[in-house]
PDB file of C-alpha atoms and ligand atoms in Angstrom:
ATOM      1  CA  MET A   1      73.861 126.123  44.841  1.00  0.00           C
ATOM      2  CA  GLY A   2      73.582 122.625  43.719  1.00  0.00           C
ATOM      3  CA  THR A   3      72.171 123.773  40.305  1.00  0.00           C
ATOM      4  CA  VAL A   4      73.312 125.963  37.804  1.00  0.00           C
ATOM      5  CA  LYS A   5      71.766 127.194  34.262  1.00  0.00           C
ATOM      6  CA  VAL A   6      73.583 126.710  30.994  1.00  0.00           C
ATOM      7  CA  HIS A   7      71.649 128.597  28.164  1.00  0.00           C
ATOM      8  CA  ASP A   8      68.301 126.870  28.607  1.00  0.00           C
ATOM      9  CA  LYS A   9      69.186 123.848  30.712  1.00  0.00           C
ATOM     10  CA  THR A  10      69.205 123.280  34.269  1.00  0.00           C
ATOM     11  CA  PHE A  11      71.744 121.149  35.325  1.00  0.00           C
ATOM     12  CA  GLU A  12      72.274 119.478  39.094  1.00  0.00           C
ATOM     13  CA  ILE A  13      75.665 118.980  40.752  1.00  0.00           C
ATOM     14  CA  TYR A  14      76.456 114.990  39.882  1.00  0.00           C
ATOM     15  CA  ILE A  15      80.142 114.757  41.001  1.00  0.00           C
ATOM     16  CA  THR A  16      81.683 116.875  43.083  1.00  0.00           C
ATOM     17  CA  GLU A  17      85.001 118.646  42.811  1.00  0.00           C
ATOM     18  CA  ALA A  18      86.539 116.699  45.660  1.00  0.00           C
ATOM     19  CA  GLU A  19      85.286 113.973  44.445  1.00  0.00           C
ATOM     20  CA  ILE A  20      86.807 114.342  40.827  1.00  0.00           C
ATOM     21  CA  GLN A  21      90.283 115.482  42.486  1.00  0.00           C
ATOM     22  CA  GLN A  22      90.303 112.394  44.416  1.00  0.00           C
ATOM     23  CA  ARG A  23      89.612 110.161  41.256  1.00  0.00           C
ATOM     24  CA  VAL A  24      92.030 112.208  39.220  1.00  0.00           C
ATOM     25  CA  LYS A  25      94.922 111.648  41.949  1.00  0.00           C
ATOM     26  CA  GLU A  26      94.292 107.821  41.978  1.00  0.00           C
ATOM     27  CA  ILE A  27      94.179 107.461  38.047  1.00  0.00           C
ATOM     28  CA  ALA A  28      97.726 109.513  38.006  1.00  0.00           C
ATOM     29  CA  GLU A  29      98.807 107.217  41.002  1.00  0.00           C
ATOM     30  CA  GLN A  30      98.048 104.069  38.908  1.00  0.00           C
ATOM     31  CA  ILE A  31      99.858 105.500  35.728  1.00  0.00           C
ATOM     32  CA  ASN A  32     102.478 106.140  37.962  1.00  0.00           C
ATOM     33  CA  LYS A  33     103.047 102.658  38.749  1.00  0.00           C
ATOM     34  CA  ASP A  34     102.049 101.034  35.580  1.00  0.00           C
ATOM     35  CA  TYR A  35     104.614 103.616  33.593  1.00  0.00           C
ATOM     36  CA  ALA A  36     107.552 103.297  36.412  1.00  0.00           C
ATOM     37  CA  GLY A  37     111.044 103.943  34.192  1.00  0.00           C
ATOM     38  CA  LYS A  38     108.638 104.601  31.080  1.00  0.00           C
ATOM     39  CA  ARG A  39     108.208 108.022  29.353  1.00  0.00           C
ATOM     40  CA  PRO A  40     104.907 108.073  28.068  1.00  0.00           C
ATOM     41  CA  LEU A  41     103.573 110.630  25.293  1.00  0.00           C
ATOM     42  CA  PHE A  42      99.703 111.848  26.604  1.00  0.00           C
ATOM     43  CA  ILE A  43      97.806 112.992  23.738  1.00  0.00           C
ATOM     44  CA  ALA A  44      94.858 115.068  25.165  1.00  0.00           C
ATOM     45  CA  ILE A  45      91.707 115.422  23.034  1.00  0.00           C
ATOM     46  CA  LEU A  46      90.866 119.289  22.949  1.00  0.00           C
ATOM     47  CA  ASN A  47      88.726 121.003  23.985  1.00  0.00           C
ATOM     48  CA  GLY A  48      86.860 118.950  26.691  1.00  0.00           C
ATOM     49  CA  SER A  49      90.156 117.260  28.276  1.00  0.00           C
ATOM     50  CA  PHE A  50      92.129 120.560  29.071  1.00  0.00           C
ATOM     51  CA  MET A  51      91.339 120.247  32.768  1.00  0.00           C
ATOM     52  CA  PHE A  52      91.457 116.374  33.334  1.00  0.00           C
ATOM     53  CA  ALA A  53      94.691 116.343  31.568  1.00  0.00           C
ATOM     54  CA  ALA A  54      96.239 119.650  33.641  1.00  0.00           C
ATOM     55  CA  ASP A  55      94.941 118.089  37.010  1.00  0.00           C
ATOM     56  CA  LEU A  56      96.255 114.564  35.960  1.00  0.00           C
ATOM     57  CA  PHE A  57      99.581 115.732  34.862  1.00  0.00           C
ATOM     58  CA  LYS A  58     100.194 117.505  38.409  1.00  0.00           C
ATOM     59  CA  HIS A  59     100.037 114.393  40.026  1.00  0.00           C
ATOM     60  CA  LEU A  60     102.513 112.277  37.673  1.00  0.00           C
ATOM     61  CA  ARG A  61     106.222 111.661  39.123  1.00  0.00           C
ATOM     62  CA  ILE A  62     107.118 109.778  36.064  1.00  0.00           C
ATOM     63  CA  GLU A  63     108.864 111.365  33.088  1.00  0.00           C
ATOM     64  CA  ALA A  64     106.143 112.130  30.771  1.00  0.00           C
ATOM     65  CA  GLU A  65     105.288 114.511  27.513  1.00  0.00           C
ATOM     66  CA  LEU A  66     101.939 116.118  26.756  1.00  0.00           C
ATOM     67  CA  CYS A  67     100.409 117.233  23.447  1.00  0.00           C
ATOM     68  CA  PHE A  68      96.851 118.369  22.527  1.00  0.00           C
ATOM     69  CA  ILE A  69      95.028 117.757  19.609  1.00  0.00           C
ATOM     70  CA  LYS A  70      91.981 118.216  18.026  1.00  0.00           C
ATOM     71  CA  LEU A  71      89.795 115.943  16.148  1.00  0.00           C
ATOM     72  CA  ALA A  72      87.580 117.080  13.434  1.00  0.00           C
ATOM     73  CA  SER A  73      85.020 114.903  11.571  1.00  0.00           C
ATOM     74  CA  TYR A  74      84.018 115.138   8.043  1.00  0.00           C
ATOM     75  CA  LYS A  75      82.256 112.969   5.302  1.00  0.00           C
ATOM     76  CA  GLY A  76      84.730 110.826   3.338  1.00  0.00           C
ATOM     77  CA  MET A  77      84.574 111.202  -0.236  1.00  0.00           C
ATOM     78  CA  LYS A  78      84.198 107.453  -1.145  1.00  0.00           C
ATOM     79  CA  SER A  79      82.909 106.185   2.426  1.00  0.00           C
ATOM     80  CA  SER A  80      79.626 107.180   3.544  1.00  0.00           C
ATOM     81  CA  GLY A  81      80.970 107.249   7.200  1.00  0.00           C
ATOM     82  CA  LYS A  82      82.556 109.962   9.101  1.00  0.00           C
ATOM     83  CA  VAL A  83      86.195 110.007   8.849  1.00  0.00           C
ATOM     84  CA  VAL A  84      88.091 111.454  11.860  1.00  0.00           C
ATOM     85  CA  THR A  85      91.315 113.594  11.286  1.00  0.00           C
ATOM     86  CA  SER A  86      93.560 115.068  13.732  1.00  0.00           C
ATOM     87  CA  ILE A  87      94.845 118.704  13.780  1.00  0.00           C
ATOM     88  CA  GLY A  88      97.995 119.403  15.790  1.00  0.00           C
ATOM     89  CA  LEU A  89      99.763 116.334  15.876  1.00  0.00           C
ATOM     90  CA  GLU A  90     103.276 117.010  15.122  1.00  0.00           C
ATOM     91  CA  GLU A  91     104.798 114.209  17.468  1.00  0.00           C
ATOM     92  CA  ASP A  92     106.260 111.199  15.878  1.00  0.00           C
ATOM     93  CA  LEU A  93     104.446 108.365  17.416  1.00  0.00           C
ATOM     94  CA  PHE A  94     106.645 105.304  16.488  1.00  0.00           C
ATOM     95  CA  GLY A  95     107.978 103.276  19.383  1.00  0.00           C
ATOM     96  CA  LYS A  96     106.284 105.549  22.146  1.00  0.00           C
ATOM     97  CA  GLU A  97     104.012 104.472  24.964  1.00  0.00           C
ATOM     98  CA  VAL A  98     100.841 106.617  24.231  1.00  0.00           C
ATOM     99  CA  ILE A  99      98.363 107.566  26.597  1.00  0.00           C
ATOM    100  CA  ILE A 100      95.042 109.105  25.046  1.00  0.00           C
ATOM    101  CA  VAL A 101      93.604 111.811  27.333  1.00  0.00           C
ATOM    102  CA  GLU A 102      89.692 112.034  27.011  1.00  0.00           C
ATOM    103  CA  ASP A 103      87.026 113.841  28.961  1.00  0.00           C
ATOM    104  CA  ILE A 104      84.266 111.540  28.197  1.00  0.00           C
ATOM    105  CA  VAL A 105      83.470 108.262  25.825  1.00  0.00           C
ATOM    106  CA  ASP A 106      79.748 108.285  25.071  1.00  0.00           C
ATOM    107  CA  THR A 107      79.376 106.004  21.685  1.00  0.00           C
ATOM    108  CA  GLY A 108      83.037 105.428  21.649  1.00  0.00           C
ATOM    109  CA  LYS A 109      82.637 106.339  17.810  1.00  0.00           C
ATOM    110  CA  THR A 110      85.189 109.344  18.031  1.00  0.00           C
ATOM    111  CA  LEU A 111      88.060 107.109  19.668  1.00  0.00           C
ATOM    112  CA  HIS A 112      87.085 103.828  17.567  1.00  0.00           C
ATOM    113  CA  ASN A 113      87.629 105.775  14.215  1.00  0.00           C
ATOM    114  CA  PHE A 114      90.655 107.754  15.596  1.00  0.00           C
ATOM    115  CA  LEU A 115      92.532 105.117  17.028  1.00  0.00           C
ATOM    116  CA  PRO A 116      93.698 103.099  13.884  1.00  0.00           C
ATOM    117  CA  LYS A 117      95.198 106.242  12.420  1.00  0.00           C
ATOM    118  CA  LEU A 118      97.363 106.446  15.569  1.00  0.00           C
ATOM    119  CA  MET A 119      98.251 102.736  15.525  1.00  0.00           C
ATOM    120  CA  HIS A 120      99.369 103.306  11.896  1.00  0.00           C
ATOM    121  CA  GLN A 121     102.253 105.084  12.940  1.00  0.00           C
ATOM    122  CA  GLN A 122     103.187 102.179  15.197  1.00  0.00           C
ATOM    123  CA  PRO A 123     103.524 103.150  18.823  1.00  0.00           C
ATOM    124  CA  LYS A 124     105.210 100.803  21.557  1.00  0.00           C
ATOM    125  CA  SER A 125     101.660 100.932  23.163  1.00  0.00           C
ATOM    126  CA  MET A 126      98.514 102.561  23.148  1.00  0.00           C
ATOM    127  CA  LYS A 127      96.245 103.445  26.199  1.00  0.00           C
ATOM    128  CA  ILE A 128      93.075 105.282  26.776  1.00  0.00           C
ATOM    129  CA  THR A 129      92.324 107.548  30.041  1.00  0.00           C
ATOM    130  CA  ALA A 130      88.912 108.929  30.085  1.00  0.00           C
ATOM    131  CA  LEU A 131      87.304 110.544  33.076  1.00  0.00           C
ATOM    132  CA  LEU A 132      83.696 109.691  32.416  1.00  0.00           C
ATOM    133  CA  HIS A 133      82.499 106.775  30.495  1.00  0.00           C
ATOM    134  CA  LYS A 134      78.714 106.367  29.507  1.00  0.00           C
ATOM    135  CA  SER A 135      79.222 102.553  28.974  1.00  0.00           C
ATOM    136  CA  ALA A 136      75.512 102.254  28.798  1.00  0.00           C
ATOM    137  CA  ALA A 137      75.678 104.249  25.530  1.00  0.00           C
ATOM    138  CA  THR A 138      79.083 102.736  23.898  1.00  0.00           C
ATOM    139  CA  GLU A 139      78.369 100.887  20.807  1.00  0.00           C
ATOM    140  CA  TYR A 140      81.752 101.087  19.078  1.00  0.00           C
ATOM    141  CA  PRO A 141      84.262  98.288  20.649  1.00  0.00           C
ATOM    142  CA  LEU A 142      86.727 100.125  22.668  1.00  0.00           C
ATOM    143  CA  THR A 143      88.839  99.269  25.922  1.00  0.00           C
ATOM    144  CA  LEU A 144      89.508 101.990  28.265  1.00  0.00           C
ATOM    145  CA  ASP A 145      92.498 101.262  30.561  1.00  0.00           C
ATOM    146  CA  TYR A 146      91.830 103.995  33.098  1.00  0.00           C
ATOM    147  CA  VAL A 147      88.140 105.385  33.776  1.00  0.00           C
ATOM    148  CA  GLY A 148      87.475 107.919  36.256  1.00  0.00           C
ATOM    149  CA  PHE A 149      83.750 107.560  36.720  1.00  0.00           C
ATOM    150  CA  ASP A 150      81.049 105.349  34.804  1.00  0.00           C
ATOM    151  CA  ILE A 151      77.903 107.726  34.484  1.00  0.00           C
ATOM    152  CA  PRO A 152      74.392 107.174  32.941  1.00  0.00           C
ATOM    153  CA  ASN A 153      73.268 108.053  29.639  1.00  0.00           C
ATOM    154  CA  LYS A 154      72.464 111.723  30.706  1.00  0.00           C
ATOM    155  CA  PHE A 155      73.908 114.925  29.265  1.00  0.00           C
ATOM    156  CA  VAL A 156      76.778 116.517  31.742  1.00  0.00           C
ATOM    157  CA  VAL A 157      78.474 119.456  31.723  1.00  0.00           C
ATOM    158  CA  GLY A 158      81.514 121.000  33.865  1.00  0.00           C
ATOM    159  CA  TYR A 159      85.320 120.442  34.534  1.00  0.00           C
ATOM    160  CA  GLY A 160      86.141 121.310  30.891  1.00  0.00           C
ATOM    161  CA  LEU A 161      82.569 119.802  29.067  1.00  0.00           C
ATOM    162  CA  ASP A 162      80.510 122.084  27.549  1.00  0.00           C
ATOM    163  CA  TYR A 163      76.747 122.729  26.545  1.00  0.00           C
ATOM    164  CA  ASP A 164      76.662 124.575  23.328  1.00  0.00           C
ATOM    165  CA  GLY A 165      80.219 126.548  24.296  1.00  0.00           C
ATOM    166  CA  LEU A 166      79.434 127.024  27.983  1.00  0.00           C
ATOM    167  CA  GLY A 167      79.770 125.320  31.543  1.00  0.00           C
ATOM    168  CA  ARG A 168      83.523 124.251  30.828  1.00  0.00           C
ATOM    169  CA  ASN A 169      84.936 126.355  33.824  1.00  0.00           C
ATOM    170  CA  LEU A 170      82.821 124.783  36.216  1.00  0.00           C
ATOM    171  CA  LYS A 171      84.760 122.748  38.954  1.00  0.00           C
ATOM    172  CA  GLU A 172      82.045 120.155  39.603  1.00  0.00           C
ATOM    173  CA  ILE A 173      80.463 117.872  36.931  1.00  0.00           C
ATOM    174  CA  TYR A 174      76.797 118.603  36.429  1.00  0.00           C
ATOM    175  CA  GLN A 175      73.679 116.587  35.078  1.00  0.00           C
ATOM    176  CA  VAL A 176      71.038 117.581  33.130  1.00  0.00           C
ATOM    177  CA  ILE A 177      67.549 117.788  34.998  1.00  0.00           C
TER     178      ILE A 177
HETATM  179  P1  XMP B 201      81.579 109.533  21.218  1.00  0.00           P
HETATM  180  O1  XMP B 201      80.413 109.198  21.178  1.00  0.00           O
HETATM  181  O2  XMP B 201      82.103 109.754  19.937  1.00  0.00           O
HETATM  182  O3  XMP B 201      81.509 111.133  21.742  1.00  0.00           O
HETATM  183  O4  XMP B 201      82.143 108.760  22.145  1.00  0.00           O
HETATM  184  C1  XMP B 201      82.277 111.588  22.575  1.00  0.00           C
HETATM  185  C2  XMP B 201      82.206 113.185  22.328  1.00  0.00           C
HETATM  186  O5  XMP B 201      80.873 113.637  22.551  1.00  0.00           O
HETATM  187  C3  XMP B 201      80.871 114.691  23.472  1.00  0.00           C
HETATM  188  N1  XMP B 201      79.940 114.052  24.705  1.00  0.00           N
HETATM  189  C4  XMP B 201      79.664 115.143  25.450  1.00  0.00           C
HETATM  190  N2  XMP B 201      79.892 116.397  25.754  1.00  0.00           N
HETATM  191  N3  XMP B 201      78.722 116.331  27.532  1.00  0.00           N
HETATM  192  C5  XMP B 201      79.387 117.133  26.817  1.00  0.00           C
HETATM  193  O6  XMP B 201      79.615 118.156  27.086  1.00  0.00           O
HETATM  194  C6  XMP B 201      78.014 114.959  27.442  1.00  0.00           C
HETATM  195  O7  XMP B 201      77.140 114.413  28.261  1.00  0.00           O
HETATM  196  C7  XMP B 201      78.840 114.468  26.352  1.00  0.00           C
HETATM  197  N4  XMP B 201      78.804 112.977  25.681  1.00  0.00           N
HETATM  198  C8  XMP B 201      79.332 112.980  24.749  1.00  0.00           C
HETATM  199  C9  XMP B 201      81.994 115.008  23.901  1.00  0.00           C
HETATM  200  O8  XMP B 201      82.838 115.800  23.244  1.00  0.00           O
HETATM  201  C10 XMP B 201      83.156 113.573  23.596  1.00  0.00           C
HETATM  202  O9  XMP B 201      84.321 113.749  23.365  1.00  0.00           O
HETATM  203 MG1   MG B 202      85.666 115.532  23.809  1.00  0.00          MG
END
């Protein structure tokens, strides 16, 4: 019961459904307090954050907007580094209180590269919530405002996170054995 097989790998349960739900509720309650009287725009990063975003949103009691975007990395023509571009961001962020919703921050590279693009639109504020943070693996400077769980640098699946496309449907979070 405590293990699942996804493709060729076996994973063991690491965070239970009840623990996830409790923590997501706590984060939502903190946001309810911090954003009382405001109307934040949540930008959830697909695909992994769809479940976290949905559960988080159910516990919000403030007025809030939500949109989903996808990030795509490509090699810049001139720079040697990876450039991150977003697909599906139609909202104008000018003057908005933005909260980025991520499933997991690992090295921090994705958000570190992407945030300046959002800041360019001059939102009033920009905060990040990540359900999971592999803080020991984070190499790029990034301030995470609401973190669910700090986890070791091991691959995890479930609750939206996948291993090669599978495992997203699991209600719990599993760690590779
Ligand atoms: P960076 O390194 O840019 O990575 O912070 C963030 C993205 O990498 C993926 N990622 C994972 N996906 N299990 C997963 O299913 C993991 O353990 C894992 N670690 C990183 C994820 O897409 C995240 O948005
Ligand atoms: Mg992701």
